[in-house]
Amino acid sequence: MYNQVTTKVSARDFLGGPYVVGTDNTAASVNVTAGEVPGESGGMENAHNVAHEWTGLINDPDHPDNEDMGNFIYAARDPIFYSHHSNVDRLWDVWKTIPDKVTRSGDRKRMDYTSNDFLDTEFTFFDENQEMVIVKIRDTLDSSKLGYKFTDVSKSDNLWIYYEPLPPHQSSKPCNSSNYPAAVPSGYNYIGKDPVSFKLDRRAPTSKDVREKGVKNADQLQENVLLEKVKIPHSEYARFDVFINFPAANRQTHLYMSEYVGTFTHLPSGMVDMSKSVSESSSKSDDKFRTVTIRYCVNAALKRLGITHYNTDIVVTIVSKGARNSSPKTGFTFSNLKQDFQ
């Protein structure tokens, strides 16, 4: 929760990037030069998905189609589904109140999205009188305006909001980034069954970064590592734990260490046999795949590791996992690994 919620200072980091009107949000239809992305995951997606995984029974032989919380086609049949999604809504309220202990300035306020295209998106519902009503997203962002409020559980929330990871594993042994390859931009980059490490070149933020993100100065920016256009079969489970400057990370590495910066989890959707490989359960058609860009916020980790200069390159290690921390059944491709500011 600390890495998926607390360290996400911008709404885009927390909830993800926009879906673009007029496209199907695939890499082929999105205008990359205009800053559009083919779907973009936020930290809340992982916090949401992990709860589905914990309460689901992925690969249970008594449930061959994974008909439980671990598969989105069945999840709503479990009564806990509704409590879980109520908590997802609650966390949006909590997120906006978390103090900034992430950016260099320490005074950035967490704000709603500002895109009118997003805010004016409409949904149609039936109200308590069975009358059809139209609700815009901008009408739902403040729960108090909807006539309800959540129970105060701040004592529990504070356990993860003010969580402190353990000291760095190798504080006295700097990581030599030159020993590792850089990802190939717009190329074939592979995440295999074994952990893989890449060198990441960093730069200082520019005035353009400040202007485009709507902050007062560069010290209010959130620095991210972007894993761009990861291609994942809809029917497969996928998980990527990411570490900086700890290339020795593996599936047994604890996630309470300073070098850990976050997790992405994709849950399967549809009736599939989870024991099969991608080649057996999926065709090569692109509609069988999800293409997603994943953000990992690194400000807090860089500070813990004593990395204060933007000209210090880092090593990013991606650990792929299967369900229940097992070995992944297949590999995945992505288009690029790069630094980003929000």
mmCIF file of C-alpha atoms in Angstrom:
data_model
loop_
_atom_site.group_PDB
_atom_site.id
_atom_site.type_symbol
_atom_site.label_atom_id
_atom_site.label_comp_id
_atom_site.label_asym_id
_atom_site.label_seq_id
_atom_site.Cartn_x
_atom_site.Cartn_y
_atom_site.Cartn_z
ATOM 1 C CA MET A 1 0.000 0.000 0.000
ATOM 2 C CA TYR A 2 2.868 2.381 0.718
ATOM 3 C CA ASN A 3 4.352 1.958 -2.759
ATOM 4 C CA GLN A 4 0.999 1.786 -4.561
ATOM 5 C CA VAL A 5 -0.792 4.673 -2.805
ATOM 6 C CA THR A 6 1.424 6.801 -0.545
ATOM 7 C CA THR A 7 4.221 7.373 -3.070
ATOM 8 C CA LYS A 8 1.805 8.294 -5.876
ATOM 9 C CA VAL A 9 1.556 12.090 -5.723
ATOM 10 C CA SER A 10 -0.292 12.802 -8.992
ATOM 11 C CA ALA A 11 -3.737 11.476 -9.887
ATOM 12 C CA ARG A 12 -2.240 9.932 -13.001
ATOM 13 C CA ASP A 13 0.282 7.989 -10.924
ATOM 14 C CA PHE A 14 -2.464 6.850 -8.568
ATOM 15 C CA LEU A 15 -5.311 5.961 -10.953
ATOM 16 C CA GLY A 16 -3.573 5.711 -14.322
ATOM 17 C CA GLY A 17 -3.495 7.537 -17.617
ATOM 18 C CA PRO A 18 -6.413 8.536 -19.844
ATOM 19 C CA TYR A 19 -8.276 6.442 -22.332
ATOM 20 C CA VAL A 20 -8.341 8.408 -25.557
ATOM 21 C CA VAL A 21 -11.593 9.235 -27.345
ATOM 22 C CA GLY A 22 -11.609 8.074 -30.951
ATOM 23 C CA THR A 23 -9.111 5.254 -30.504
ATOM 24 C CA ASP A 24 -9.253 1.699 -29.252
ATOM 25 C CA ASN A 25 -6.313 2.478 -26.971
ATOM 26 C CA THR A 26 -3.966 0.057 -28.677
ATOM 27 C CA ALA A 27 -0.427 0.967 -29.638
ATOM 28 C CA ALA A 28 -1.459 1.134 -33.299
ATOM 29 C CA SER A 29 -4.205 3.721 -32.834
ATOM 30 C CA VAL A 30 -2.686 6.047 -30.257
ATOM 31 C CA ASN A 31 -0.809 9.213 -31.214
ATOM 32 C CA VAL A 32 2.374 8.705 -29.221
ATOM 33 C CA THR A 33 3.922 11.998 -30.376
ATOM 34 C CA ALA A 34 1.000 13.823 -28.784
ATOM 35 C CA GLY A 35 1.696 12.162 -25.453
ATOM 36 C CA GLU A 36 -1.104 9.616 -25.704
ATOM 37 C CA VAL A 37 -0.591 6.140 -24.279
ATOM 38 C CA PRO A 38 -2.201 2.765 -25.066
ATOM 39 C CA GLY A 39 -3.708 2.347 -21.615
ATOM 40 C CA GLU A 40 -1.708 3.186 -18.526
ATOM 41 C CA SER A 41 -1.788 1.533 -15.135
ATOM 42 C CA GLY A 42 -1.848 3.438 -11.842
ATOM 43 C CA GLY A 43 -0.921 2.281 -8.365
ATOM 44 C CA MET A 44 -4.548 1.743 -7.383
ATOM 45 C CA GLU A 45 -4.955 -0.934 -10.054
ATOM 46 C CA ASN A 46 -2.377 -3.081 -8.307
ATOM 47 C CA ALA A 47 -3.799 -2.478 -4.824
ATOM 48 C CA HIS A 48 -7.166 -3.475 -6.296
ATOM 49 C CA ASN A 49 -5.880 -6.542 -8.157
ATOM 50 C CA VAL A 50 -3.897 -7.936 -5.242
ATOM 51 C CA ALA A 51 -7.046 -8.056 -3.092
ATOM 52 C CA HIS A 52 -8.753 -10.025 -5.880
ATOM 53 C CA GLU A 53 -5.798 -12.393 -5.931
ATOM 54 C CA TRP A 54 -5.676 -12.856 -2.160
ATOM 55 C CA THR A 55 -9.364 -13.769 -1.968
ATOM 56 C CA GLY A 56 -9.370 -15.784 -5.201
ATOM 57 C CA LEU A 57 -8.160 -19.317 -5.753
ATOM 58 C CA ILE A 58 -6.072 -19.116 -8.917
ATOM 59 C CA ASN A 59 -5.173 -22.649 -10.152
ATOM 60 C CA ASP A 60 -7.477 -24.418 -7.666
ATOM 61 C CA PRO A 61 -8.315 -27.820 -9.283
ATOM 62 C CA ASP A 62 -11.879 -27.584 -7.906
ATOM 63 C CA HIS A 63 -12.351 -24.389 -9.922
ATOM 64 C CA PRO A 64 -10.897 -25.183 -13.383
ATOM 65 C CA ASP A 65 -12.065 -21.873 -14.853
ATOM 66 C CA ASN A 66 -10.888 -19.905 -11.784
ATOM 67 C CA GLU A 67 -14.487 -18.927 -11.090
ATOM 68 C CA ASP A 68 -13.808 -16.738 -8.077
ATOM 69 C CA MET A 69 -12.372 -13.328 -7.104
ATOM 70 C CA GLY A 70 -9.174 -14.201 -8.978
ATOM 71 C CA ASN A 71 -10.889 -13.938 -12.371
ATOM 72 C CA PHE A 72 -12.769 -10.779 -13.340
ATOM 73 C CA ILE A 73 -15.505 -12.612 -15.246
ATOM 74 C CA TYR A 74 -16.669 -14.249 -11.988
ATOM 75 C CA ALA A 75 -15.498 -11.860 -9.273
ATOM 76 C CA ALA A 76 -18.839 -10.116 -8.621
ATOM 77 C CA ARG A 77 -20.392 -13.421 -7.531
ATOM 78 C CA ASP A 78 -18.421 -13.201 -4.280
ATOM 79 C CA PRO A 79 -20.116 -10.920 -1.682
ATOM 80 C CA ILE A 80 -16.718 -9.551 -0.644
ATOM 81 C CA PHE A 81 -16.496 -7.982 -4.124
ATOM 82 C CA TYR A 82 -18.776 -5.129 -3.011
ATOM 83 C CA SER A 83 -16.897 -4.393 0.208
ATOM 84 C CA HIS A 84 -13.667 -4.474 -1.766
ATOM 85 C CA HIS A 85 -14.855 -1.944 -4.331
ATOM 86 C CA SER A 86 -16.302 0.289 -1.653
ATOM 87 C CA ASN A 87 -12.837 0.355 -0.133
ATOM 88 C CA VAL A 88 -11.331 1.253 -3.518
ATOM 89 C CA ASP A 89 -13.624 4.311 -3.540
ATOM 90 C CA ARG A 90 -12.651 5.080 0.064
ATOM 91 C CA LEU A 91 -8.971 5.023 -0.831
ATOM 92 C CA TRP A 92 -9.539 7.802 -3.380
ATOM 93 C CA ASP A 93 -10.743 9.995 -0.483
ATOM 94 C CA VAL A 94 -7.813 8.886 1.694
ATOM 95 C CA TRP A 95 -5.244 9.439 -1.071
ATOM 96 C CA LYS A 96 -6.166 13.118 -1.393
ATOM 97 C CA THR A 97 -5.408 13.712 2.306
ATOM 98 C CA ILE A 98 -1.944 12.070 2.449
ATOM 99 C CA PRO A 99 0.825 14.583 3.175
ATOM 100 C CA ASP A 100 3.605 14.936 0.608
ATOM 101 C CA LYS A 101 6.668 13.113 1.885
ATOM 102 C CA VAL A 102 7.694 12.134 -1.640
ATOM 103 C CA THR A 103 8.731 15.136 -3.754
ATOM 104 C CA ARG A 104 11.829 17.195 -3.070
ATOM 105 C CA SER A 105 9.716 20.197 -2.053
ATOM 106 C CA GLY A 106 7.463 18.207 0.290
ATOM 107 C CA ASP A 107 4.544 20.590 -0.285
ATOM 108 C CA ARG A 108 2.686 19.285 -3.331
ATOM 109 C CA LYS A 109 -1.055 18.827 -2.831
ATOM 110 C CA ARG A 110 -2.807 15.815 -4.292
ATOM 111 C CA MET A 111 -5.400 17.032 -6.777
ATOM 112 C CA ASP A 112 -8.236 15.681 -8.924
ATOM 113 C CA TYR A 113 -7.762 15.159 -12.639
ATOM 114 C CA THR A 114 -8.121 18.349 -14.669
ATOM 115 C CA SER A 115 -8.872 16.896 -18.126
ATOM 116 C CA ASN A 116 -12.368 17.947 -19.214
ATOM 117 C CA ASP A 117 -12.440 15.015 -21.610
ATOM 118 C CA PHE A 118 -12.185 12.731 -18.587
ATOM 119 C CA LEU A 119 -14.292 14.764 -16.170
ATOM 120 C CA ASP A 120 -17.220 15.090 -18.606
ATOM 121 C CA THR A 121 -17.366 11.384 -19.472
ATOM 122 C CA GLU A 122 -20.967 10.257 -18.875
ATOM 123 C CA PHE A 123 -22.512 7.083 -17.485
ATOM 124 C CA THR A 124 -26.210 6.178 -17.440
ATOM 125 C CA PHE A 125 -27.847 4.672 -14.346
ATOM 126 C CA PHE A 126 -31.292 4.059 -12.926
ATOM 127 C CA ASP A 127 -31.939 5.883 -9.650
ATOM 128 C CA GLU A 128 -33.976 4.791 -6.632
ATOM 129 C CA ASN A 129 -37.157 5.767 -8.473
ATOM 130 C CA GLN A 130 -36.219 3.686 -11.530
ATOM 131 C CA GLU A 131 -35.636 6.875 -13.476
ATOM 132 C CA MET A 132 -32.761 6.988 -15.937
ATOM 133 C CA VAL A 133 -30.103 9.537 -14.934
ATOM 134 C CA ILE A 134 -26.812 10.632 -16.448
ATOM 135 C CA VAL A 135 -23.821 10.986 -14.134
ATOM 136 C CA LYS A 136 -20.522 12.601 -15.118
ATOM 137 C CA ILE A 137 -17.216 11.611 -13.571
ATOM 138 C CA ARG A 138 -16.782 15.132 -12.180
ATOM 139 C CA ASP A 139 -19.970 14.532 -10.146
ATOM 140 C CA THR A 140 -18.468 11.517 -8.355
ATOM 141 C CA LEU A 141 -15.045 12.674 -7.197
ATOM 142 C CA ASP A 142 -16.256 14.041 -3.838
ATOM 143 C CA SER A 143 -18.176 11.413 -1.862
ATOM 144 C CA SER A 144 -19.662 14.047 0.453
ATOM 145 C CA LYS A 145 -21.574 15.481 -2.532
ATOM 146 C CA LEU A 146 -23.050 12.031 -3.107
ATOM 147 C CA GLY A 147 -24.540 12.047 0.380
ATOM 148 C CA TYR A 148 -22.337 9.572 2.176
ATOM 149 C CA LYS A 149 -19.047 9.377 4.050
ATOM 150 C CA PHE A 150 -16.751 6.530 4.989
ATOM 151 C CA THR A 151 -16.026 5.310 8.494
ATOM 152 C CA ASP A 152 -12.800 6.769 9.876
ATOM 153 C CA VAL A 153 -10.188 4.009 10.029
ATOM 154 C CA SER A 154 -7.202 6.358 10.021
ATOM 155 C CA LYS A 155 -5.502 4.398 12.804
ATOM 156 C CA SER A 156 -5.197 1.450 10.407
ATOM 157 C CA ASP A 157 -4.474 3.604 7.361
ATOM 158 C CA ASN A 158 -1.584 5.305 9.142
ATOM 159 C CA LEU A 159 0.232 1.955 9.359
ATOM 160 C CA TRP A 160 0.833 2.037 5.603
ATOM 161 C CA ILE A 161 0.742 5.807 5.012
ATOM 162 C CA TYR A 162 3.690 6.357 7.388
ATOM 163 C CA TYR A 163 5.402 3.027 6.682
ATOM 164 C CA GLU A 164 9.217 3.101 6.556
ATOM 165 C CA PRO A 165 11.072 0.479 4.460
ATOM 166 C CA LEU A 166 14.200 -1.164 5.840
ATOM 167 C CA PRO A 167 17.595 0.486 5.163
ATOM 168 C CA PRO A 168 19.221 -0.198 1.786
ATOM 169 C CA HIS A 169 20.718 -3.643 1.259
ATOM 170 C CA GLN A 170 23.941 -2.343 -0.267
ATOM 171 C CA SER A 171 24.348 1.207 0.989
ATOM 172 C CA SER A 172 28.137 0.871 1.031
ATOM 173 C CA LYS A 173 28.360 -0.802 -2.394
ATOM 174 C CA PRO A 174 27.134 1.468 -5.213
ATOM 175 C CA CYS A 175 25.600 -0.228 -8.240
ATOM 176 C CA ASN A 176 27.588 0.129 -11.478
ATOM 177 C CA SER A 177 24.946 0.813 -14.120
ATOM 178 C CA SER A 178 27.454 0.473 -16.970
ATOM 179 C CA ASN A 179 27.467 -3.292 -16.382
ATOM 180 C CA TYR A 180 23.899 -3.578 -17.668
ATOM 181 C CA PRO A 181 22.303 -2.999 -21.083
ATOM 182 C CA ALA A 182 19.838 -0.211 -21.761
ATOM 183 C CA ALA A 183 16.402 -1.071 -23.104
ATOM 184 C CA VAL A 184 16.072 -0.615 -26.869
ATOM 185 C CA PRO A 185 13.598 2.240 -27.588
ATOM 186 C CA SER A 186 10.641 0.971 -29.642
ATOM 187 C CA GLY A 187 12.421 -2.341 -29.811
ATOM 188 C CA TYR A 188 12.007 -5.912 -28.670
ATOM 189 C CA ASN A 189 12.714 -5.919 -24.933
ATOM 190 C CA TYR A 190 12.026 -9.132 -23.069
ATOM 191 C CA ILE A 191 11.016 -9.965 -19.504
ATOM 192 C CA GLY A 192 11.742 -13.658 -19.111
ATOM 193 C CA LYS A 193 11.119 -16.183 -16.379
ATOM 194 C CA ASP A 194 14.316 -15.047 -14.659
ATOM 195 C CA PRO A 195 14.873 -11.502 -13.306
ATOM 196 C CA VAL A 196 16.242 -9.038 -15.845
ATOM 197 C CA SER A 197 18.155 -5.787 -15.236
ATOM 198 C CA PHE A 198 18.524 -2.683 -17.404
ATOM 199 C CA LYS A 199 20.526 0.520 -17.170
ATOM 200 C CA LEU A 200 18.329 3.636 -17.066
ATOM 201 C CA ASP A 201 19.725 7.010 -18.082
ATOM 202 C CA ARG A 202 18.338 9.884 -16.011
ATOM 203 C CA ARG A 203 18.130 13.619 -16.635
ATOM 204 C CA ALA A 204 17.128 16.683 -14.663
ATOM 205 C CA PRO A 205 13.562 17.990 -15.157
ATOM 206 C CA THR A 206 13.136 20.940 -17.526
ATOM 207 C CA SER A 207 10.915 23.994 -17.497
ATOM 208 C CA LYS A 208 8.742 22.161 -20.019
ATOM 209 C CA ASP A 209 8.204 19.332 -17.511
ATOM 210 C CA VAL A 210 7.168 21.872 -14.876
ATOM 211 C CA ARG A 211 4.819 23.706 -17.238
ATOM 212 C CA GLU A 212 3.147 20.596 -18.647
ATOM 213 C CA LYS A 213 2.527 19.047 -15.239
ATOM 214 C CA GLY A 214 1.058 22.239 -13.760
ATOM 215 C CA VAL A 215 3.356 22.436 -10.731
ATOM 216 C CA LYS A 216 5.098 25.491 -9.305
ATOM 217 C CA ASN A 217 8.680 24.284 -9.641
ATOM 218 C CA ALA A 218 10.803 21.252 -10.485
ATOM 219 C CA ASP A 219 11.067 20.186 -6.852
ATOM 220 C CA GLN A 220 7.326 19.426 -6.850
ATOM 221 C CA LEU A 221 7.660 16.856 -9.630
ATOM 222 C CA GLN A 222 7.293 13.123 -9.114
ATOM 223 C CA GLU A 223 10.030 11.084 -10.823
ATOM 224 C CA ASN A 224 8.932 7.791 -12.352
ATOM 225 C CA VAL A 225 10.319 4.762 -14.103
ATOM 226 C CA LEU A 226 8.080 3.855 -17.049
ATOM 227 C CA LEU A 227 7.782 0.351 -18.427
ATOM 228 C CA GLU A 228 6.154 1.145 -21.767
ATOM 229 C CA LYS A 229 3.717 -0.943 -23.794
ATOM 230 C CA VAL A 230 4.012 -4.231 -21.975
ATOM 231 C CA LYS A 231 2.159 -6.895 -23.953
ATOM 232 C CA ILE A 232 0.178 -9.285 -21.717
ATOM 233 C CA PRO A 233 -2.332 -11.963 -22.798
ATOM 234 C CA HIS A 234 -5.760 -11.164 -21.341
ATOM 235 C CA SER A 235 -6.113 -14.790 -20.249
ATOM 236 C CA GLU A 236 -2.834 -14.948 -18.319
ATOM 237 C CA TYR A 237 -1.723 -13.938 -14.843
ATOM 238 C CA ALA A 238 1.226 -11.523 -14.766
ATOM 239 C CA ARG A 239 3.151 -9.814 -11.998
ATOM 240 C CA PHE A 240 6.246 -7.617 -12.095
ATOM 241 C CA ASP A 241 8.095 -6.521 -8.939
ATOM 242 C CA VAL A 242 10.573 -3.728 -9.651
ATOM 243 C CA PHE A 243 13.740 -2.760 -7.759
ATOM 244 C CA ILE A 244 16.321 -0.038 -8.356
ATOM 245 C CA ASN A 245 20.048 -0.608 -7.824
ATOM 246 C CA PHE A 246 19.537 -4.156 -6.585
ATOM 247 C CA PRO A 247 20.205 -6.495 -9.556
ATOM 248 C CA ALA A 248 20.408 -9.478 -7.198
ATOM 249 C CA ALA A 249 16.628 -9.278 -6.632
ATOM 250 C CA ASN A 250 14.651 -12.459 -7.287
ATOM 251 C CA ARG A 251 11.259 -14.004 -6.481
ATOM 252 C CA GLN A 252 12.291 -14.563 -2.855
ATOM 253 C CA THR A 253 13.462 -10.974 -2.281
ATOM 254 C CA HIS A 254 11.436 -9.254 0.435
ATOM 255 C CA LEU A 255 9.358 -6.262 -0.593
ATOM 256 C CA TYR A 256 9.975 -4.236 2.568
ATOM 257 C CA MET A 257 13.452 -3.197 1.449
ATOM 258 C CA SER A 258 14.406 0.321 0.332
ATOM 259 C CA GLU A 259 15.272 -0.745 -3.219
ATOM 260 C CA TYR A 260 11.750 -2.005 -3.948
ATOM 261 C CA VAL A 261 9.629 0.579 -5.806
ATOM 262 C CA GLY A 262 6.407 -1.242 -6.638
ATOM 263 C CA THR A 263 4.450 -4.067 -8.199
ATOM 264 C CA PHE A 264 2.164 -4.453 -11.176
ATOM 265 C CA THR A 265 -0.368 -7.298 -11.263
ATOM 266 C CA HIS A 266 -2.583 -8.359 -14.165
ATOM 267 C CA LEU A 267 -5.382 -10.804 -13.387
ATOM 268 C CA PRO A 268 -6.811 -13.137 -16.033
ATOM 269 C CA SER A 269 -10.171 -12.466 -17.600
ATOM 270 C CA GLY A 270 -12.283 -15.196 -19.170
ATOM 271 C CA MET A 271 -12.660 -18.955 -18.989
ATOM 272 C CA VAL A 272 -9.176 -20.363 -19.466
ATOM 273 C CA ASP A 273 -7.034 -23.160 -18.131
ATOM 274 C CA MET A 274 -4.381 -21.273 -16.170
ATOM 275 C CA SER A 275 -1.979 -24.218 -16.364
ATOM 276 C CA LYS A 276 -1.497 -23.729 -20.101
ATOM 277 C CA SER A 277 1.180 -21.579 -21.652
ATOM 278 C CA VAL A 278 0.442 -18.575 -23.827
ATOM 279 C CA SER A 279 1.139 -20.582 -26.987
ATOM 280 C CA GLU A 280 -1.498 -23.115 -25.966
ATOM 281 C CA SER A 281 -4.174 -20.797 -24.611
ATOM 282 C CA SER A 282 -3.849 -17.689 -26.776
ATOM 283 C CA SER A 283 -3.660 -16.938 -30.448
ATOM 284 C CA LYS A 284 -1.246 -14.425 -31.902
ATOM 285 C CA SER A 285 -4.061 -11.983 -32.611
ATOM 286 C CA ASP A 286 -3.512 -8.619 -30.898
ATOM 287 C CA ASP A 287 -7.055 -8.645 -29.520
ATOM 288 C CA LYS A 288 -5.931 -11.444 -27.217
ATOM 289 C CA PHE A 289 -3.460 -9.109 -25.544
ATOM 290 C CA ARG A 290 -3.525 -6.109 -23.277
ATOM 291 C CA THR A 291 -0.941 -3.429 -24.014
ATOM 292 C CA VAL A 292 -0.227 -1.337 -20.936
ATOM 293 C CA THR A 293 2.300 1.223 -19.714
ATOM 294 C CA ILE A 294 3.286 0.823 -16.054
ATOM 295 C CA ARG A 295 4.540 3.623 -13.782
ATOM 296 C CA TYR A 296 6.816 3.045 -10.805
ATOM 297 C CA CYS A 297 7.393 6.115 -8.592
ATOM 298 C CA VAL A 298 11.000 6.337 -7.444
ATOM 299 C CA ASN A 299 11.428 9.647 -5.558
ATOM 300 C CA ALA A 300 11.241 8.096 -2.109
ATOM 301 C CA ALA A 301 13.503 5.157 -3.008
ATOM 302 C CA LEU A 302 16.137 7.420 -4.586
ATOM 303 C CA LYS A 303 16.200 9.497 -1.407
ATOM 304 C CA ARG A 304 16.602 6.393 0.779
ATOM 305 C CA LEU A 305 19.453 5.192 -1.427
ATOM 306 C CA GLY A 306 21.234 8.540 -1.200
ATOM 307 C CA ILE A 307 20.860 9.298 -4.928
ATOM 308 C CA THR A 308 20.450 13.065 -5.023
ATOM 309 C CA HIS A 309 21.833 14.017 -8.446
ATOM 310 C CA TYR A 310 19.846 13.593 -11.642
ATOM 311 C CA ASN A 311 23.007 12.711 -13.565
ATOM 312 C CA THR A 312 23.310 9.460 -11.586
ATOM 313 C CA ASP A 313 22.045 6.602 -13.741
ATOM 314 C CA ILE A 314 20.350 3.648 -12.071
ATOM 315 C CA VAL A 315 19.800 -0.060 -12.638
ATOM 316 C CA VAL A 316 16.177 -1.225 -12.879
ATOM 317 C CA THR A 317 15.547 -4.888 -12.105
ATOM 318 C CA ILE A 318 12.242 -6.508 -13.115
ATOM 319 C CA VAL A 319 11.229 -9.713 -11.345
ATOM 320 C CA SER A 320 8.434 -11.596 -13.091
ATOM 321 C CA LYS A 321 6.270 -13.874 -10.950
ATOM 322 C CA GLY A 322 3.528 -16.406 -11.481
ATOM 323 C CA ALA A 323 0.455 -16.812 -9.284
ATOM 324 C CA ARG A 324 1.189 -17.366 -5.591
ATOM 325 C CA ASN A 325 4.864 -16.417 -6.059
ATOM 326 C CA SER A 326 5.451 -19.342 -8.416
ATOM 327 C CA SER A 327 7.678 -19.307 -11.479
ATOM 328 C CA PRO A 328 6.067 -17.380 -14.363
ATOM 329 C CA LYS A 329 4.758 -19.601 -17.154
ATOM 330 C CA THR A 330 5.843 -17.327 -19.984
ATOM 331 C CA GLY A 331 7.803 -14.209 -20.886
ATOM 332 C CA PHE A 332 6.561 -10.750 -21.866
ATOM 333 C CA THR A 333 7.734 -8.012 -24.205
ATOM 334 C CA PHE A 334 7.790 -4.239 -23.741
ATOM 335 C CA SER A 335 8.760 -1.342 -25.996
ATOM 336 C CA ASN A 336 10.906 0.848 -23.755
ATOM 337 C CA LEU A 337 12.095 1.664 -20.249
ATOM 338 C CA LYS A 338 12.493 5.352 -19.493
ATOM 339 C CA GLN A 339 12.390 8.131 -16.930
ATOM 340 C CA ASP A 340 9.302 10.315 -16.661
ATOM 341 C CA PHE A 341 8.056 13.218 -14.535
ATOM 342 C CA GLN A 342 4.539 13.834 -13.251
#
